[in-house]
Amino acid sequence: MIPVHGKWHLTERCLRSISAAGDVTPREVIVVDDQSRDETPLRLAELTDVRSVRTPTNLGFVGACNTGAAVARGDVLFFLNNDTEVHEGWLDRIVDVLDDPTVGAVGSLLVGPDGTVQESGGIIFADGSGWNFGRGEPMGFGPTRARRDVDYCSGAALAVRRPLFEDLGGFDSRYSPAYYEDTDLCFAVRDAGYRVVLQPLSVVTHLEGASNGAEGEGGLKRFQKVNRVVFANKWRDVLGTHRLHRSSVDVWDGSNRAPAGMILVVEPVVPTPDRDSGSRRMWAILEELLDLGHAVYLAVGEFVAIEPYRTQLEQMGVTVLESRHEQQQFLEQAGAGLKAVILCRPPMAWNYLESVGRYAPQATLVYDTVDLHALRMSRQADVERSAELLDQAQLMWVRERAAIEAADVTFVVSETERTWLADVMPTADVRVVSNIHSPIVDAPVMEGRRDVIFVGGYLHPPNVDAARWAATEIMPLVRSRLPEATLHLLGSYLPEELEALAGPGVDPVGWAPDLAPWYRNARVVLAPLRYGAGVKGKVAEAIEHAVPVVGTSVAFEAMGFEYGVDVLCGDTATEIAEHVVTLLTDDDVWMAMAGRGQATLERKFSSKAARRVLEETLAVEPRRPRRFEPALSRETIRGGAE
């Protein structure tokens, strides 16, 4: 729906951009000629792919849009200014959002001809005044990229369900000829029980002011002030729940209609849930925080954000702050309004403690260990008999200890780690938020299964050690009895030293975008970890897929599985090889074990369990002052490892 009043050169550019955008959504283009006095009527008559409607008198934006809507045949009405040019995918991305039946209206990201943001969703304050979020920022600015609920989206590029638009009576004529009619419609959509959403993947360039002028005192622009009063009177009760515009915190808080408040999560990298279990856990935590009604901001560290994961997070509603500049700006401008800050892993926590204390002292501070790094490193030092690694573990503990002391709550992934920390740091508030899993396969089928798989991300040293041990010591014992048995090494970032092990009995596959076929065809999942900490995602993932697991006591630590019933455990190459041979040859044992342990997954590793801890944690009042204590001794670290 494109309302026009002269200025054919703008309309022509808009129509050309629609034709060139390449969207596949079936559509009709309706141009409502609101008494143009230039060549517009003549040129429209020449077009065969555009429906033209002419108003009997000059009705203004409101009347022209309602006139066009009355003749439209589509299920969705997209109102588009003629001083716009749409980008590739603009319409398809809007329709994607409307697949959600709770959404009533969707707006595009508006950018200027110079590529800077004009509006990434609109904010309405308690006095009825408005704010274009992100205005003046570069187009790739992180806070403008997240799909989210907003107060309103500009009528320059706004979609609404046609039945809903008709039920609401269209644009309210009290705002005729223009201004605040789009804001009013979005408030009415929400009042009818639907959501109003910004879709930043739908990008529209807007030649702001080309239609109605840029000055606020003359022409149609004078109705901006007049209609603000009309709007404020109509929605007085609703506006009573909105913020006044007193500081930058009010802008950030108003940019996302998340009732539970803003949360900042600090992670080294954008999570990649199909590549490592830590990322899968963090992804699930972010989903839970969104479901709890929070506006979630993810600050990532020294690594560049990886696609498609960043965009997937942004389409979920997570704002990804990729650059240090964006993160610092957010803390300075929004820190005082944060409900909580979650710092993940020692290096990131260490780097952000000072900034969080300065800009967000009121926020509940959570330190998420992911696993106890110093404990894992000290175990590695014992396996490799390395004094240097033990010194590195000691230095790591300095950072971990500082973060735990400063935090109001510390997350660990297992009861074993919680108990260890309770002994070492009895005053710390330590809670378990483990990996989050649920059964995928209920009734395993044995037919067609063969061989052994190992799954792990190889940036994690315990996985490299385990894969090497499996390939060079365990599988030769298995193959001495079953010569055709093969170990497939799956996972991201496979190093050259493991690729070099390729040969009879060892298949270094590397990363597979979909592990389901591998689990469906595997007879055994191998988890021969000789050191590590936390809980092991590879074990839980195998249980999800109902594939029997053979591993070490380190692999099964703190997971609650019963040896010999849910899993088969051994800590020597001989013991592990014996269990693998049993599962490869004994159908009765395989059938008895396949699918075991899924009740434990539901009890200890479900999203329900994680949500309960998150809710309780976010209700914790921040402690003051935050404290920093010296590190514990090397003997304490060694004792934890033992």
XYZ file of C-alpha atoms in Angstrom:
642
model
C 0.000 0.000 0.000
C 1.797 3.129 -1.225
C -0.059 6.419 -0.680
C 1.227 9.169 -2.970
C 0.584 12.865 -3.535
C 2.677 13.874 -6.515
C 6.474 13.486 -6.689
C 6.390 10.724 -9.289
C 10.180 10.446 -9.312
C 10.037 9.120 -5.740
C 7.207 6.710 -6.458
C 8.998 5.369 -9.526
C 12.184 4.655 -7.521
C 10.135 2.920 -4.824
C 8.336 0.696 -7.357
C 11.592 -0.202 -9.092
C 13.125 -1.259 -5.778
C 10.149 -3.531 -5.081
C 10.534 -5.206 -8.472
C 14.272 -5.691 -7.962
C 14.115 -6.980 -4.372
C 13.519 -10.599 -5.392
C 11.010 -11.505 -2.672
C 8.990 -14.650 -3.302
C 5.940 -13.747 -1.200
C 2.857 -13.438 -3.465
C 1.726 -9.836 -3.398
C -0.199 -7.073 -5.061
C 1.160 -3.530 -5.169
C -1.492 -0.864 -4.632
C -0.642 2.780 -5.242
C -3.214 5.153 -3.776
C -3.065 8.377 -5.761
C -4.222 11.041 -3.334
C -5.053 13.699 -5.924
C -1.604 14.040 -7.460
C -1.251 16.999 -9.806
C 1.879 15.924 -11.642
C 2.470 13.083 -14.089
C 1.640 10.423 -11.473
C -1.868 9.460 -12.791
C -0.588 9.125 -16.366
C 2.453 7.078 -15.429
C 0.482 4.774 -13.134
C -1.929 4.022 -15.986
C 1.001 2.662 -18.007
C 1.947 0.051 -15.392
C 0.542 -3.462 -15.683
C 1.868 -4.900 -12.412
C 0.481 -2.192 -10.124
C -3.090 -1.523 -8.998
C -3.895 2.160 -8.960
C -6.626 3.729 -6.826
C -7.418 7.454 -6.939
C -9.092 9.236 -4.039
C -12.039 11.528 -4.799
C -10.477 14.343 -2.757
C -7.153 14.891 -1.036
C -7.486 12.694 2.065
C -3.957 12.803 3.448
C -1.915 9.822 4.618
C -4.549 8.407 6.957
C -7.403 8.558 4.476
C -5.302 7.319 1.569
C -4.073 4.282 3.530
C -7.596 3.391 4.618
C -8.810 3.755 1.042
C -6.164 1.373 -0.225
C -6.802 -1.128 2.555
C -10.481 -1.268 1.611
C -9.668 -2.702 -1.826
C -6.740 -4.908 -0.838
C -7.033 -8.689 -1.303
C -4.044 -9.906 0.700
C -3.988 -11.341 4.215
C -1.367 -8.780 5.248
C -1.326 -5.054 4.600
C 2.115 -3.470 4.236
C 2.009 0.318 4.342
C 4.992 1.836 2.543
C 5.911 5.467 1.948
C 6.709 6.406 -1.631
C 9.952 8.058 -0.473
C 11.441 4.643 0.302
C 13.539 2.005 -1.408
C 13.245 -1.557 -0.168
C 16.169 -3.967 0.175
C 16.390 -7.618 -0.803
C 14.239 -9.852 1.380
C 12.295 -6.955 2.912
C 8.860 -8.569 2.485
C 9.744 -12.226 3.000
C 11.334 -11.403 6.362
C 8.205 -9.571 7.490
C 5.978 -12.509 6.569
C 8.304 -14.849 8.485
C 7.525 -12.943 11.686
C 3.787 -13.078 11.013
C 3.967 -16.879 11.023
C 3.742 -16.346 14.787
C 0.012 -15.936 15.539
C 0.744 -13.743 18.574
C 2.193 -10.999 16.334
C -0.230 -8.454 14.929
C 2.071 -5.868 13.363
C 5.671 -5.819 12.137
C 7.918 -2.955 11.099
C 11.120 -2.684 9.082
C 14.496 -1.239 10.021
C 14.595 2.234 8.491
C 17.921 3.612 7.277
C 18.854 6.862 5.614
C 20.474 7.292 2.200
C 23.868 7.515 3.951
C 23.368 4.069 5.514
C 22.866 5.259 9.068
C 19.898 4.098 11.108
C 16.796 6.263 11.197
C 14.690 3.962 13.338
C 15.103 0.506 14.807
C 11.697 0.487 16.410
C 10.089 3.414 18.175
C 9.792 4.305 21.859
C 6.893 6.187 23.402
C 7.426 7.844 26.770
C 4.837 8.581 29.427
C 4.091 12.057 28.048
C 3.395 10.706 24.569
C 6.683 11.891 23.111
C 8.523 9.534 20.798
C 12.077 8.406 20.156
C 13.598 6.649 17.160
C 15.878 4.016 18.697
C 19.343 3.791 17.139
C 19.010 7.011 15.178
C 22.323 8.104 13.694
C 24.135 4.841 14.398
C 25.792 2.868 11.581
C 23.588 0.264 9.949
C 25.488 -2.669 11.495
C 25.207 -1.308 15.050
C 24.554 -4.313 17.287
C 21.700 -2.936 19.433
C 19.627 -2.190 16.312
C 19.918 -5.728 14.874
C 17.791 -7.691 17.345
C 14.226 -8.677 16.530
C 12.148 -7.532 19.482
C 8.827 -6.210 20.736
C 8.613 -2.420 20.488
C 6.157 0.353 21.303
C 5.592 1.154 17.647
C 7.078 0.974 14.165
C 6.892 3.811 11.686
C 4.078 3.811 9.150
C 6.742 4.435 6.516
C 7.212 0.648 6.459
C 4.641 -1.161 8.597
C 2.794 -4.458 8.108
C -0.408 -5.450 9.907
C -2.766 -8.391 9.577
C -5.661 -7.293 7.379
C -8.477 -8.829 9.523
C -6.994 -7.133 12.595
C -6.666 -3.811 10.764
C -10.313 -4.032 9.749
C -11.445 -4.995 13.265
C -9.640 -1.939 14.622
C -11.327 0.321 12.068
C -8.103 1.106 10.219
C -6.022 4.161 10.962
C -7.916 6.459 13.349
C -9.227 9.443 11.393
C -8.703 11.765 14.370
C -5.024 11.817 13.324
C -5.847 12.991 9.803
C -4.107 14.070 7.704
C -0.952 12.513 9.246
C 1.320 11.795 12.253
C 0.778 9.531 15.263
C -1.654 7.388 13.250
C 0.972 4.608 13.066
C 1.763 4.881 16.787
C -1.929 4.793 17.621
C -2.443 1.722 15.442
C 0.400 -0.129 17.173
C -1.070 0.689 20.588
C -4.464 -0.553 19.371
C -2.874 -3.775 18.055
C -1.397 -4.422 21.488
C -4.641 -3.470 23.189
C -6.318 -6.178 21.088
C -3.934 -8.765 22.523
C -1.281 -8.909 19.806
C 2.415 -8.015 19.736
C 4.168 -5.316 17.718
C 7.587 -6.474 16.515
C 10.561 -4.907 14.773
C 12.146 -7.121 12.084
C 15.635 -5.668 11.414
C 16.265 -8.144 8.582
C 13.639 -6.205 6.621
C 15.593 -3.108 5.625
C 14.048 -0.056 3.972
C 15.895 3.102 2.958
C 13.784 6.137 3.791
C 14.367 9.577 2.249
C 13.087 11.192 5.424
C 11.211 14.421 4.851
C 10.945 13.975 1.089
C 7.181 13.558 1.307
C 6.101 15.907 4.078
C 9.151 18.078 4.654
C 11.657 18.012 7.466
C 10.711 21.079 9.469
C 8.498 20.651 12.498
C 6.659 23.972 12.339
C 5.301 24.151 8.798
C 3.246 22.066 6.369
C 2.057 18.652 7.460
C 4.834 18.436 10.042
C 2.882 20.830 12.284
C 0.432 17.982 12.935
C 3.185 16.091 14.747
C 2.792 18.313 17.800
C -0.970 18.603 17.482
C -1.542 14.867 17.219
C 0.828 14.089 20.068
C -1.687 15.768 22.376
C -4.535 13.817 20.786
C -2.623 10.572 21.213
C -1.633 11.278 24.813
C -5.257 11.966 25.759
C -6.550 8.814 24.048
C -3.978 6.498 25.639
C -3.589 8.256 28.992
C -4.102 5.112 31.075
C -1.659 3.014 29.052
C 0.985 5.735 29.034
C 0.843 5.733 32.813
C 2.793 2.448 32.666
C 5.545 3.916 30.459
C 8.761 5.633 31.518
C 9.447 9.338 31.335
C 12.487 10.278 29.300
C 14.903 11.324 32.037
C 18.125 9.555 31.070
C 19.716 7.198 28.576
C 18.565 4.280 30.749
C 14.985 5.122 29.824
C 15.860 4.932 26.136
C 17.519 1.528 26.432
C 14.798 0.142 28.645
C 12.113 1.492 26.331
C 13.720 0.020 23.222
C 12.571 -3.492 24.147
C 9.173 -4.226 25.660
C 10.549 -6.857 28.046
C 8.676 -6.637 31.361
C 11.276 -8.424 33.503
C 14.090 -5.962 32.761
C 17.511 -5.948 31.101
C 20.187 -8.614 31.612
C 23.749 -8.496 30.311
C 25.514 -11.804 29.604
C 29.271 -11.663 28.939
C 30.787 -14.578 26.999
C 34.091 -15.031 25.138
C 32.362 -15.951 21.861
C 28.994 -16.141 20.187
C 27.655 -19.572 21.236
C 27.787 -22.271 18.556
C 25.430 -24.923 19.961
C 26.054 -27.503 17.254
C 29.818 -27.368 17.879
C 30.349 -27.662 21.649
C 28.353 -28.490 24.762
C 29.237 -25.256 26.581
C 27.652 -23.286 23.758
C 24.593 -25.528 23.810
C 24.177 -24.859 27.525
C 24.569 -21.096 27.105
C 22.134 -21.048 24.185
C 19.542 -22.784 26.346
C 20.157 -20.308 29.200
C 19.623 -17.374 26.828
C 16.351 -18.940 25.663
C 15.199 -19.364 29.264
C 16.022 -15.732 30.099
C 14.021 -14.567 27.083
C 11.091 -16.781 28.077
C 11.212 -15.262 31.553
C 10.530 -11.880 29.969
C 13.987 -10.290 30.014
C 15.671 -8.106 27.445
C 18.895 -10.058 26.928
C 22.148 -8.441 25.800
C 25.114 -10.672 24.926
C 28.582 -9.094 25.001
C 31.184 -11.254 23.278
C 34.930 -11.126 23.720
C 37.935 -11.151 21.485
C 36.530 -13.441 18.780
C 34.540 -12.132 15.834
C 30.892 -13.176 15.901
C 30.219 -16.265 13.799
C 27.338 -16.612 11.375
C 24.708 -17.939 11.190
C 24.690 -18.084 14.990
C 24.705 -14.347 15.606
C 21.734 -13.761 13.326
C 19.885 -16.724 14.847
C 20.350 -15.224 18.309
C 19.214 -11.806 17.111
C 16.117 -13.320 15.544
C 15.392 -15.019 18.887
C 15.508 -11.571 20.500
C 19.055 -11.474 21.904
C 20.980 -8.257 21.263
C 24.577 -9.166 20.401
C 27.124 -6.512 21.372
C 30.071 -7.501 19.258
C 32.565 -4.656 19.525
C 34.170 -3.300 22.659
C 32.818 0.120 21.700
C 29.238 -1.178 21.668
C 29.753 -2.930 24.990
C 31.253 0.120 26.674
C 28.512 2.371 25.306
C 25.865 -0.024 26.573
C 27.377 -0.196 30.065
C 27.765 3.572 30.303
C 24.266 4.352 29.030
C 22.218 1.382 30.266
C 24.254 -0.077 33.132
C 22.281 1.707 35.829
C 19.123 -0.012 34.593
C 20.406 -3.591 34.462
C 18.593 -6.212 36.496
C 21.517 -8.645 36.425
C 24.912 -9.286 34.854
C 26.133 -12.827 34.124
C 29.891 -13.084 33.608
C 30.980 -16.354 32.011
C 34.391 -18.016 32.369
C 37.388 -16.575 34.231
C 39.034 -14.360 31.572
C 35.846 -12.503 30.677
C 34.777 -12.158 34.298
C 38.196 -10.802 35.226
C 38.062 -8.229 32.407
C 34.560 -6.989 33.211
C 34.402 -6.941 37.012
C 35.597 -3.359 37.310
C 33.264 -1.992 34.612
C 30.243 -3.790 36.037
C 31.030 -2.487 39.511
C 31.303 1.048 38.174
C 28.325 1.216 35.821
C 25.890 -1.377 37.215
C 26.375 -1.536 40.999
C 22.674 -2.218 41.512
C 22.665 -5.339 39.314
C 22.729 -8.871 40.695
C 26.154 -10.176 39.683
C 26.369 -13.820 38.619
C 29.603 -15.611 37.826
C 29.066 -18.628 35.583
C 32.079 -20.930 35.857
C 30.941 -23.132 32.913
C 33.368 -25.534 34.539
C 35.985 -24.943 37.226
C 38.902 -24.136 34.974
C 41.599 -24.396 37.643
C 40.301 -27.793 38.728
C 40.313 -29.077 35.144
C 43.776 -27.693 34.476
C 45.198 -29.187 37.655
C 43.829 -32.593 36.669
C 45.443 -32.192 33.271
C 48.713 -31.340 35.014
C 48.484 -34.569 37.002
C 47.808 -36.668 33.890
C 50.652 -35.044 31.978
C 52.901 -34.698 35.077
C 53.476 -31.045 34.218
C 54.624 -28.531 36.834
C 54.112 -25.749 34.275
C 50.440 -26.653 33.848
C 50.021 -26.717 37.601
C 51.399 -23.176 37.803
C 48.950 -22.119 35.096
C 46.132 -23.688 37.086
C 47.196 -21.637 40.095
C 47.079 -18.427 38.067
C 43.667 -19.398 36.717
C 42.420 -19.879 40.260
C 43.382 -16.282 41.073
C 40.849 -15.128 38.495
C 38.212 -17.663 39.426
C 38.520 -16.849 43.114
C 38.224 -13.108 42.437
C 35.077 -13.611 40.348
C 33.458 -15.881 42.938
C 34.221 -13.441 45.755
C 32.821 -10.513 43.783
C 29.681 -12.292 42.610
C 26.389 -12.476 44.437
C 25.792 -15.958 43.011
C 28.127 -18.439 41.324
C 26.893 -21.027 38.838
C 28.522 -24.439 38.514
C 27.365 -27.314 36.347
C 27.432 -30.148 38.895
C 26.826 -30.982 42.541
C 30.404 -32.245 42.712
C 31.752 -28.804 41.883
C 29.257 -27.126 44.193
C 30.406 -29.347 47.059
C 34.058 -28.680 46.277
C 33.514 -24.920 46.286
C 31.469 -25.122 49.476
C 34.474 -26.681 51.202
C 36.981 -24.216 49.768
C 34.832 -21.043 49.904
C 32.046 -21.668 52.426
C 30.640 -18.122 52.245
C 30.017 -18.243 48.481
C 26.454 -18.644 47.207
C 26.944 -21.491 44.713
C 24.098 -22.927 42.626
C 23.919 -25.626 39.968
C 22.816 -24.740 36.436
C 23.830 -27.787 34.473
C 23.687 -28.644 30.805
C 20.149 -28.689 29.462
C 18.981 -31.816 27.666
C 15.833 -33.761 26.881
C 15.335 -37.187 25.237
C 15.253 -37.105 21.438
C 14.856 -40.846 20.768
C 12.561 -42.935 22.994
C 12.584 -46.335 21.296
C 16.035 -47.215 19.910
C 16.317 -49.521 16.919
C 19.368 -51.792 16.703
C 19.108 -52.659 13.022
C 21.757 -51.074 10.802
C 23.997 -49.895 13.618
C 27.730 -50.446 13.631
C 30.986 -48.940 14.816
C 31.943 -46.445 17.497
C 31.783 -42.638 17.547
C 33.523 -40.005 19.626
C 32.013 -36.488 19.654
C 33.758 -33.375 20.933
C 34.926 -29.862 20.182
C 38.691 -30.070 19.766
C 39.487 -26.587 21.011
C 38.947 -28.220 24.413
C 42.185 -30.026 25.419
C 40.468 -32.925 27.269
C 38.758 -33.921 24.015
C 42.001 -33.997 22.046
C 43.613 -36.167 24.728
C 40.605 -38.507 24.868
C 40.405 -38.892 21.082
C 44.121 -39.617 20.843
C 43.904 -42.214 23.627
C 40.884 -43.849 22.005
C 42.541 -44.053 18.590
C 46.009 -45.180 19.660
C 45.383 -47.427 22.676
C 41.718 -48.388 23.061
C 40.714 -49.178 19.469
C 43.734 -51.415 18.778
C 42.528 -53.616 21.663
C 39.001 -53.638 20.239
C 40.242 -54.446 16.717
C 42.380 -57.319 17.964
C 39.045 -59.096 18.522
C 36.846 -57.287 15.999
C 39.075 -56.339 13.032
C 36.342 -54.420 11.197
C 35.493 -52.110 14.124
C 36.044 -48.431 13.329
C 36.170 -45.291 15.474
C 34.748 -42.140 13.879
C 36.080 -38.873 15.375
C 33.380 -36.213 15.088
C 33.464 -32.585 16.159
C 34.584 -29.091 15.285
C 38.158 -27.855 14.890
C 39.731 -31.293 14.425
C 43.509 -30.773 14.790
C 46.117 -32.057 12.353
C 47.517 -34.480 14.916
C 44.181 -36.335 14.971
C 43.719 -36.124 11.209
C 47.105 -37.827 10.930
C 45.690 -40.884 12.743
C 43.475 -41.746 9.767
C 43.805 -45.373 8.784
C 42.338 -48.809 9.476
C 40.022 -48.470 12.450
C 40.195 -44.663 12.734
C 38.098 -42.248 10.658
C 38.766 -38.538 11.488
C 35.477 -37.054 10.230
C 35.649 -33.646 11.916
C 32.661 -31.344 12.137
C 29.296 -32.641 10.925
C 26.460 -30.105 10.615
C 23.936 -32.751 11.673
C 24.946 -35.408 14.192
C 21.571 -37.163 14.219
C 22.454 -39.604 11.382
C 25.687 -40.516 13.142
C 23.889 -41.258 16.392
C 21.199 -43.163 14.485
C 23.805 -45.466 12.933
C 26.243 -45.783 15.851
C 26.409 -48.865 18.037
C 28.545 -47.258 20.779
C 29.444 -43.729 21.901
C 32.914 -43.545 23.430
C 33.809 -40.963 26.120
C 37.319 -41.846 27.372
C 38.114 -38.552 29.135
C 41.170 -38.770 31.357
C 40.743 -35.295 32.878
C 38.212 -32.499 32.892
C 35.646 -30.768 35.071
C 31.943 -30.067 35.003
C 29.467 -32.358 33.295
C 30.064 -33.787 29.873
C 27.703 -32.810 27.094
C 28.841 -35.665 24.883
C 27.523 -38.172 27.447
C 24.151 -36.494 27.826
C 23.807 -36.087 24.054
C 24.374 -39.810 23.555
C 21.723 -40.558 26.198
C 19.371 -38.148 24.396
C 19.754 -40.269 21.270
C 19.453 -43.542 23.233
C 22.914 -44.812 22.228
C 24.840 -46.759 24.928
C 27.902 -44.946 26.273
C 31.262 -46.303 27.387
C 33.439 -43.867 29.290
C 35.654 -43.103 32.236
C 34.665 -42.057 35.724
C 35.757 -38.513 34.770
C 33.306 -38.568 31.853
C 30.407 -39.595 34.097
C 31.382 -37.477 37.100
C 28.449 -35.807 38.875
C 25.916 -36.888 36.254
C 24.092 -39.436 38.400
C 24.170 -42.376 35.997
C 24.416 -45.899 37.446
C 27.438 -47.850 36.268
C 26.576 -51.122 34.589
C 22.953 -50.060 34.189
C 22.816 -46.634 32.533
C 26.420 -46.530 31.278
C 29.517 -48.732 31.168
C 32.541 -47.329 32.992
C 36.255 -48.126 32.874
C 39.403 -46.148 33.614
C 41.963 -48.237 31.723
C 42.248 -48.914 28.017
C 41.643 -52.612 28.657
C 38.452 -52.031 30.672
C 37.049 -49.625 28.130
C 37.890 -51.877 25.186
C 36.165 -54.812 26.884
C 32.965 -52.782 27.318
C 33.069 -51.628 23.692
C 33.437 -55.209 22.460
C 30.480 -56.278 24.603
C 28.207 -53.623 23.128
C 29.368 -54.365 19.594
C 28.682 -58.096 19.901
C 25.979 -58.707 22.514
C 22.558 -57.670 21.224
C 20.832 -58.377 24.540
C 23.182 -56.119 26.496
C 22.865 -53.405 23.846
C 19.055 -53.471 23.945
C 19.070 -53.451 27.749
C 21.227 -50.316 27.867
C 19.900 -48.317 24.910
C 17.698 -45.544 26.245
C 18.781 -46.004 29.838
C 19.535 -42.827 31.766
C 16.864 -40.685 30.136
C 14.950 -40.354 33.409
C 18.115 -38.892 34.937
C 18.327 -36.401 32.075
C 14.799 -35.228 32.774
C 15.398 -34.952 36.505
C 18.804 -33.265 36.554
C 19.352 -31.697 33.144
C 15.978 -30.342 32.045
C 15.091 -26.786 31.093
C 12.604 -26.806 33.963
C 15.411 -27.358 36.485
C 17.518 -24.594 34.944
C 14.634 -22.132 34.869
C 13.916 -22.652 38.551
C 17.512 -21.779 39.485
C 17.551 -18.773 37.144
C 14.340 -17.390 38.629
C 15.618 -17.808 42.189
C 18.975 -16.257 41.304
C 17.505 -13.187 39.645
C 15.583 -12.461 42.851
C 18.828 -12.240 44.878
C 19.670 -8.773 46.189
C 23.210 -7.602 45.319
C 25.791 -7.735 48.102
C 27.764 -4.648 49.047
C 30.622 -4.101 48.976
C 32.068 -6.548 46.495
C 35.265 -8.174 47.803
C 38.476 -9.431 46.266
C 40.521 -11.965 48.213
C 44.004 -13.431 47.550
C 44.217 -16.763 45.764
C 44.267 -20.080 47.554
C 47.424 -22.131 47.814
C 48.658 -24.685 45.302
C 47.961 -27.390 47.875
C 44.257 -26.495 47.878
C 44.082 -26.803 44.101
C 45.871 -30.142 44.173
C 43.539 -31.359 46.884
C 40.558 -30.477 44.714
C 42.064 -32.383 41.832
C 42.638 -35.428 43.991
